[in-house]
Short mmCIF file of C-alpha atoms in Angstrom, two decimals:
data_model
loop_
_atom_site.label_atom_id
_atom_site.label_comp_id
_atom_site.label_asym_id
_atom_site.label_seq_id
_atom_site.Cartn_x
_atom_site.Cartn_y
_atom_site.Cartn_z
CA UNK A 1 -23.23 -30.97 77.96
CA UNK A 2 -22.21 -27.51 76.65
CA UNK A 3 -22.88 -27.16 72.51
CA UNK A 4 -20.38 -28.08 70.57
CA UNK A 5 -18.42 -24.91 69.41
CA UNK A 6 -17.76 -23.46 65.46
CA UNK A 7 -15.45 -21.08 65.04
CA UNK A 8 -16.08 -19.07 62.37
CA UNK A 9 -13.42 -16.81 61.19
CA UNK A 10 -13.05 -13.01 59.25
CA UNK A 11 -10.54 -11.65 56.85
CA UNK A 12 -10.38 -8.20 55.68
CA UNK A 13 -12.82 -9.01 52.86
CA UNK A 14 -15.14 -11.64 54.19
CA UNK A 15 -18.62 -11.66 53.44
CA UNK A 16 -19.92 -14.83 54.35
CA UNK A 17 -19.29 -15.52 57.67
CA UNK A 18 -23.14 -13.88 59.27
CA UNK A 19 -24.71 -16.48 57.27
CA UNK A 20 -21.60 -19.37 58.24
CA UNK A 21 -22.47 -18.06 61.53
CA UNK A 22 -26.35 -18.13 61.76
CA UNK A 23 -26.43 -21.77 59.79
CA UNK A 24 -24.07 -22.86 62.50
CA UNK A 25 -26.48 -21.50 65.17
CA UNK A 26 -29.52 -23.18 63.10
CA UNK A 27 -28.15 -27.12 63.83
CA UNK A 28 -27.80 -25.94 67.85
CA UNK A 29 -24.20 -25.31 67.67
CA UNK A 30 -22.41 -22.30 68.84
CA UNK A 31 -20.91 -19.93 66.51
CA UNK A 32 -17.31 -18.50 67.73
CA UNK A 33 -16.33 -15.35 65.83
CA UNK A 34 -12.66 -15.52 64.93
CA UNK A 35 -10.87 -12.66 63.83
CA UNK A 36 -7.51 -12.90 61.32
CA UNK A 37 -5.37 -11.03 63.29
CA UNK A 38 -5.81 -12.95 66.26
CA UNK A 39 -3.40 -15.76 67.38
CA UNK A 40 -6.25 -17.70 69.09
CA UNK A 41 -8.43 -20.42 68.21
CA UNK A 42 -10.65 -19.86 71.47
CA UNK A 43 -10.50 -23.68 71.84
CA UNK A 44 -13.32 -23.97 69.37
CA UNK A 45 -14.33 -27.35 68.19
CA UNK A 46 -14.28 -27.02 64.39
CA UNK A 47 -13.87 -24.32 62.20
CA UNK A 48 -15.74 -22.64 58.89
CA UNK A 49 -13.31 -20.87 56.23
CA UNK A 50 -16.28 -18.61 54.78
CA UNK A 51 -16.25 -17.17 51.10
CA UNK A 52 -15.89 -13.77 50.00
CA UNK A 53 -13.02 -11.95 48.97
CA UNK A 54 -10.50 -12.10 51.92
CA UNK A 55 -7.35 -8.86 51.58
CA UNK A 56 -9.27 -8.46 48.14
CA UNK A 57 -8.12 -11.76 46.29
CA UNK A 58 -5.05 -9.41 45.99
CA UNK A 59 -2.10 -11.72 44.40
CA UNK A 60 -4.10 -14.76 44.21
CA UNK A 61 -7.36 -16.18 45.75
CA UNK A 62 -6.57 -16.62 49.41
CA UNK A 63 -2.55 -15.96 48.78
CA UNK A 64 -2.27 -13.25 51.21
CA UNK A 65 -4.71 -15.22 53.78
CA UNK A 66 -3.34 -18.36 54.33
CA UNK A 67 -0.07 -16.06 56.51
CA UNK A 68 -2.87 -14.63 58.57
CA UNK A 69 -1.40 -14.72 61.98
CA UNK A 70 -4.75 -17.00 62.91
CA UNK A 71 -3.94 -19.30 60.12
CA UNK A 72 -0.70 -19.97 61.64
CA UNK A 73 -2.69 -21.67 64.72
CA UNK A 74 -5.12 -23.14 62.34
CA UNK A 75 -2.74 -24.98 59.91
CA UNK A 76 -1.20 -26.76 62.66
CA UNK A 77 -4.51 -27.98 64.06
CA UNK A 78 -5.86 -28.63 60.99
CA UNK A 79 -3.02 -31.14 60.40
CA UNK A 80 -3.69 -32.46 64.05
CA UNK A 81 -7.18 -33.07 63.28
CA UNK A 82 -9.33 -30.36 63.76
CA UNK A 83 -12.34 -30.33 61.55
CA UNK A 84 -12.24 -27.73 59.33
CA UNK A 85 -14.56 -26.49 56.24
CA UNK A 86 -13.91 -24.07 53.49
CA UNK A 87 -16.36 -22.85 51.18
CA UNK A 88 -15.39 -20.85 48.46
CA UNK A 89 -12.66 -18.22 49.57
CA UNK A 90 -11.82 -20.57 52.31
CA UNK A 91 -11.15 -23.44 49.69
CA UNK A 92 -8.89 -21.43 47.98
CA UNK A 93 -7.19 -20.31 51.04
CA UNK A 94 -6.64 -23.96 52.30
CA UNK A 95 -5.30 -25.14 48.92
CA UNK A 96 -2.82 -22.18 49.15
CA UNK A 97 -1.95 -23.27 52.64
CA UNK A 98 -1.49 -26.65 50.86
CA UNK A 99 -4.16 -28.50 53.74
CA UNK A 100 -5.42 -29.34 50.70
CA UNK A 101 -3.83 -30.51 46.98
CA UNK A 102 -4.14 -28.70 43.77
CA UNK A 103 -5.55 -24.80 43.12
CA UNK A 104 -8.76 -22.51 41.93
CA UNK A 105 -7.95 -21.09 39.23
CA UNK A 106 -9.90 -18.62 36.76
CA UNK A 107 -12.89 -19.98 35.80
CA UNK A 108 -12.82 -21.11 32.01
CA UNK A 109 -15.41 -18.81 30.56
CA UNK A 110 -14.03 -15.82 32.18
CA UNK A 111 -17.23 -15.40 33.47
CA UNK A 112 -18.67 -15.00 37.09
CA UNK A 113 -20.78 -17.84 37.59
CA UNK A 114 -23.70 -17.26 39.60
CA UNK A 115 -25.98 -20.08 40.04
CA UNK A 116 -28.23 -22.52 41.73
CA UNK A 117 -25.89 -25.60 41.37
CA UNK A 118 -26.51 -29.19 41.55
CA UNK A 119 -24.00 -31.30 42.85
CA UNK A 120 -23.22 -34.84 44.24
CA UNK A 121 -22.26 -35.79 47.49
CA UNK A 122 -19.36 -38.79 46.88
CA UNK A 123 -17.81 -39.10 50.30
CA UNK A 124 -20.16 -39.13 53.03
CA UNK A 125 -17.31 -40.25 55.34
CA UNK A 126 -15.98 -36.82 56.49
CA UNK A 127 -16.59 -34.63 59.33
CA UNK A 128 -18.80 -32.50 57.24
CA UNK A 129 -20.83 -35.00 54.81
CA UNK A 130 -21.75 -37.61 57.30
CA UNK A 131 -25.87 -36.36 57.21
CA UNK A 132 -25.63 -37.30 53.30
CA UNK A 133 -27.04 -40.06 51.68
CA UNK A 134 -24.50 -42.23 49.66
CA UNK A 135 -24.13 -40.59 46.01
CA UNK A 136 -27.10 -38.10 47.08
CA UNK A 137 -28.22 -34.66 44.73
CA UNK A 138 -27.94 -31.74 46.07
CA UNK A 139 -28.61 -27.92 45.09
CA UNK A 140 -26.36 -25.27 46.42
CA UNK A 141 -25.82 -21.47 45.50
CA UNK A 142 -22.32 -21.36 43.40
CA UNK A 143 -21.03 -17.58 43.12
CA UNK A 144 -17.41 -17.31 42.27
CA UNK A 145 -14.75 -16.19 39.10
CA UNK A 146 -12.20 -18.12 40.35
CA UNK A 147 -13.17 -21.81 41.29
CA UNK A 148 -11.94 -23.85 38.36
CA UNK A 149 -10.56 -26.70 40.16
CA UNK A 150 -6.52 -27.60 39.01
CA UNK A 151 -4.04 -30.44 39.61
CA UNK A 152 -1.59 -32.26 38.16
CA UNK A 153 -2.40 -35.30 36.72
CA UNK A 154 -0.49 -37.71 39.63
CA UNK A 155 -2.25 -35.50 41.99
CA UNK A 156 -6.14 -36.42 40.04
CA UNK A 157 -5.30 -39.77 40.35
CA UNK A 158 -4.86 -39.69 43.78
CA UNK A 159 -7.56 -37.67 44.74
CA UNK A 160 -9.81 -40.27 42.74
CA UNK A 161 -8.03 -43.27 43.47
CA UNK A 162 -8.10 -42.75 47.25
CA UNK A 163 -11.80 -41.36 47.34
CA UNK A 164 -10.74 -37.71 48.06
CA UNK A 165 -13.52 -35.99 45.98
CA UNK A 166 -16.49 -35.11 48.12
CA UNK A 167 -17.88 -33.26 46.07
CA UNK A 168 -19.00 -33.14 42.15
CA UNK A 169 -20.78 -31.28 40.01
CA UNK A 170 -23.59 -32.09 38.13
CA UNK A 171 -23.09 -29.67 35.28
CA UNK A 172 -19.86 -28.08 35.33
CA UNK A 173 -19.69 -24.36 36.10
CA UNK A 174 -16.73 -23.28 35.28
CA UNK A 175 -14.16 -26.22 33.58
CA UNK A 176 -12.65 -27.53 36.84
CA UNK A 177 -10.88 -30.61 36.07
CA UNK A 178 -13.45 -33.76 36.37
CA UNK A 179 -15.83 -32.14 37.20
CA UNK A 180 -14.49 -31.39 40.85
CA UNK A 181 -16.72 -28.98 43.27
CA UNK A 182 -15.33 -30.16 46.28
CA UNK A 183 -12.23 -32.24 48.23
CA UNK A 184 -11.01 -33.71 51.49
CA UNK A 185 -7.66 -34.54 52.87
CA UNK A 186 -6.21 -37.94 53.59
CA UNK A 187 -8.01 -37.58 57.19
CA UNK A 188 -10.84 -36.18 55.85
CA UNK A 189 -11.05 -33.98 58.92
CA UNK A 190 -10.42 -30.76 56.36
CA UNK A 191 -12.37 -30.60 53.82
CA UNK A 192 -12.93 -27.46 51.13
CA UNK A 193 -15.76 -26.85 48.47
CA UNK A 194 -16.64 -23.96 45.61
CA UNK A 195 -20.08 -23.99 46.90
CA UNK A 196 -22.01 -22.54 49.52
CA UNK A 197 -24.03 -24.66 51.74
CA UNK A 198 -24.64 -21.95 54.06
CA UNK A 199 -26.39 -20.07 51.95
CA UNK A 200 -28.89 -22.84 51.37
CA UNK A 201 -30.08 -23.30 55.12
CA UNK A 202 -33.51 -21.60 55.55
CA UNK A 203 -36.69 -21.46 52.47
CA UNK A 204 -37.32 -17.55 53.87
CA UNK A 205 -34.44 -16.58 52.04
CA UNK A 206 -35.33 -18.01 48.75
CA UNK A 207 -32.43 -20.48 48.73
CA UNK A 208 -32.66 -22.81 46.27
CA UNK A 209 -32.93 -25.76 49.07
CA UNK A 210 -32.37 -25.90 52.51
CA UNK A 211 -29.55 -28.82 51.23
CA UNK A 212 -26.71 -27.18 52.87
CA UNK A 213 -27.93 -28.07 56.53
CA UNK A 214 -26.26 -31.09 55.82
CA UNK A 215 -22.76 -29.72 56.50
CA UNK A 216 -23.59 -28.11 59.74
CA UNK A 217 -25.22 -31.40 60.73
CA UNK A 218 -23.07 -33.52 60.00
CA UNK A 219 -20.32 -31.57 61.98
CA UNK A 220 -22.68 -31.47 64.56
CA UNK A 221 -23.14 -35.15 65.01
CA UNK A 222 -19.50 -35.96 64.55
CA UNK A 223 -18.87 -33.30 67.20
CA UNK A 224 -21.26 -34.74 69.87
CA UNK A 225 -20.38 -38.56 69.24
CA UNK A 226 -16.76 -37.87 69.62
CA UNK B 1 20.78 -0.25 45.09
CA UNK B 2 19.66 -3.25 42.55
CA UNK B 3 16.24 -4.38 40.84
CA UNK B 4 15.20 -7.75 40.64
CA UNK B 5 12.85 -8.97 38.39
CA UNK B 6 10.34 -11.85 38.91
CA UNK B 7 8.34 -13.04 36.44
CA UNK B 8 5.37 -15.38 37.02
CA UNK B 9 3.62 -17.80 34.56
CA UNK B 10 1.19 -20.20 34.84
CA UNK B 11 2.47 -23.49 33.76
CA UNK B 12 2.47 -24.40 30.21
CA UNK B 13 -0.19 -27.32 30.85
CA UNK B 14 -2.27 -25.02 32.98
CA UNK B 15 -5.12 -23.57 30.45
CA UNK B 16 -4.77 -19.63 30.34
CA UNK B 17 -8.82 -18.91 29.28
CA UNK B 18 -7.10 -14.64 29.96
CA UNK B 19 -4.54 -15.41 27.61
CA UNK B 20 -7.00 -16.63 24.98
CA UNK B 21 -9.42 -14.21 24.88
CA UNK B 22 -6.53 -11.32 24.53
CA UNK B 23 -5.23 -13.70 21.41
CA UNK B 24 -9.12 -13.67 20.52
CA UNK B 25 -9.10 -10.12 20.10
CA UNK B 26 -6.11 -9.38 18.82
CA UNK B 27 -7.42 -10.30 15.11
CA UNK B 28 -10.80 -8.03 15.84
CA UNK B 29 -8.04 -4.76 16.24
CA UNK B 30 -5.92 -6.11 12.79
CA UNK B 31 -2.95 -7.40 14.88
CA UNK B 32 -2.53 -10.70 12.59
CA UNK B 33 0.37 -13.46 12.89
CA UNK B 34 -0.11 -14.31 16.17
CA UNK B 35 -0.47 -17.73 17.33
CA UNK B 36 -1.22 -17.90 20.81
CA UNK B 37 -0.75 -15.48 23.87
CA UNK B 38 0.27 -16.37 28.05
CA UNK B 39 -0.54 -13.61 30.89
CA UNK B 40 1.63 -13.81 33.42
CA UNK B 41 2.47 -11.30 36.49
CA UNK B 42 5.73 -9.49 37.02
CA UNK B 43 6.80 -8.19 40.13
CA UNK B 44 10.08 -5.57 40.35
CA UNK B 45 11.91 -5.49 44.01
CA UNK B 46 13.71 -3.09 44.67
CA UNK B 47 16.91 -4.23 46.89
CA UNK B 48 18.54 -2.00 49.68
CA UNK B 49 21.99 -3.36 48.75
CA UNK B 50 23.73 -5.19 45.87
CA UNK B 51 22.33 -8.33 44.09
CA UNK B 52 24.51 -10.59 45.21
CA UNK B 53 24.15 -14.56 45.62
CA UNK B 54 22.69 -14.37 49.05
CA UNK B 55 19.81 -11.42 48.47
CA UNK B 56 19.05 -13.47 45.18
CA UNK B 57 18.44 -16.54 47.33
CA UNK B 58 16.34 -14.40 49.70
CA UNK B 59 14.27 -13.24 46.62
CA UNK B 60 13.92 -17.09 45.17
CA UNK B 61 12.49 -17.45 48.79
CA UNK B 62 10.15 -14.84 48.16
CA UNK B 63 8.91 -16.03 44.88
CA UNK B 64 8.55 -19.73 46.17
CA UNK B 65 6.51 -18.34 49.39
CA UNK B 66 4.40 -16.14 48.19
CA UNK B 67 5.43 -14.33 44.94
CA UNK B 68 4.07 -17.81 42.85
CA UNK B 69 2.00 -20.77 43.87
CA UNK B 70 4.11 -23.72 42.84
CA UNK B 71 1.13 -25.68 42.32
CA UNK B 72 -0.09 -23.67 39.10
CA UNK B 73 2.69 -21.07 38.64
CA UNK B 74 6.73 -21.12 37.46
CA UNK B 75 8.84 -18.30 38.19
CA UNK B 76 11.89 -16.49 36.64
CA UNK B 77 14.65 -14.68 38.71
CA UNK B 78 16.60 -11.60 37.32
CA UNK B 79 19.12 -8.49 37.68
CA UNK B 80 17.67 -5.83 35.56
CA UNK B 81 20.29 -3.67 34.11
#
């Protein structure tokens, strides 16, 4: 059986997608490269929205992004069913393509945060959180000025009523309403966070955990049980 | 030849932290009598031909697309002049 394939695309402005990539490559998977301009998903398997600062969070966080001629393959896809993660940058972007509800807004203090974050894992049922334990801690890197989660209050309810937070800090960083680090959709195939579980893959590195393997094998094991 | 003006804001319910710190400091430089401050962006377009119904439609367009995110943001159409 041929490894199940990541894509893993860059904006203008990325800067995570060598580690998306290599974390991808740690769980046995194959990392695609996908570039914005590019009307082709290569037939990749799942995709990873990396963070950074994509057409220089010109307008808004990820405004400019989500009408990427590759998002305009991805958004349809997405909505079919194709697993897809966004960490940071990429959450924003897939709020403002509205695959997911609500918006990242500045963060409360004003302040970049830059942190080793604990967080809890609340949905293990989703493409990416499957490897989690039920209600399981976690540490991941948080680096961001604009990841203070927003939503109307109909749209909270929902998200909590119907068990759409995956995600939740332990110690809010920045103000986001309940506490909110991370969401899914209704399929849970797409599913965006603030932080940045490939940056916690490998001790060499002086991550604060290797926690964020989780995501990539999780995908991994949905991927190869499909 | 016509300008529109766009105005964003972020919705009244939507905390501004920007907007507070610039009402923070405005005591510190002796600006008193002020009770609370927004940011918000405004964009100017300049229009090939007349503002007329039809290119002000086009720009509402604009502004719900991209100009503002509807989620967060309201927006403001105008002629200036």
């Amino acid at each position: 059986m041929s490894a199940a394939r990541v894509g893993v695309v860059t904006f203008p402005g990325t800067l995570d997608d060598q580690d998306a990539a290599r974390a991808v490559r740690l769980v046995g998977a194959e990392a695609v490269p996908l570039w914005h301009a590019d009307h082709d998903l290569k037939g990749v398997d799942a995709v990873f929205l990396p963070g950074g600062f994509s057409y220089g969070d010109y307008l808004r966080c990820g405004a400019i992004s989500r009408f990427a001629p590759l998002m305009e393959e991805l958004i349809p896809a997405a909505r079919a069913g194709l697993p897809v993660l966004g960490t940071c940058n990429g959450f924003q972007i897939l709020c403002e393509a509205h695959l997911l509800p609500g918006a990242l807004t500045r963060n409360a203090s004003l302040h970049y945060v830059c942190r080793d974050q604990k967080v809890r894992i609340e949905q293990t049922g989703t493409a990416w959180t499957n490897s989690f334990g039920a209600d399981q801690e976690i540490v991941l890197p948080v680096k961001h000025g604009e990841g203070r989660y927003v939503a109307d209050t109909d749209t909270l309810a929902a998200l909590e009523a119907g068990g759409h937070v995956v995600v939740r800090y332990v110690g809010n960083p920045n103000g986001s309403m309940n506490d909110i680090a991370g969401i899914r959709n209704e399929a849970g195939n797409v599913v965006g966070l603030m932080p940045h579980p490939e940056h916690a893959v490998e001790d060499l590195v002086g991550a604060p955990s290797t926690d964020g393997l989780g995501f990539f094998t999780s995908i991994l094991k949905k991927l190869v049980n499909a | 030849m016509a300008r529109v003006i766009v105005d964003v804001m972020l919705k009244p319910e939507i905390l501004d932290p920007q907007g507070q710190a610039i009402a923070r400091a405005l005591p510190r430089l002796g600006f008193s009598g002020v009770s609370a401050v927004r940011q918000g962006k405004r964009f100017e377009i300049e229009l090939d031909g007349p503002a007329d119904e039809a290119a002000l439609d086009s720009v509402r367009k604009m502004a719900e697309t991209l100009l503002a995110n509807t989620v967060i943001e309201d927006y403001t159409v105008r002629v200036e002049g």
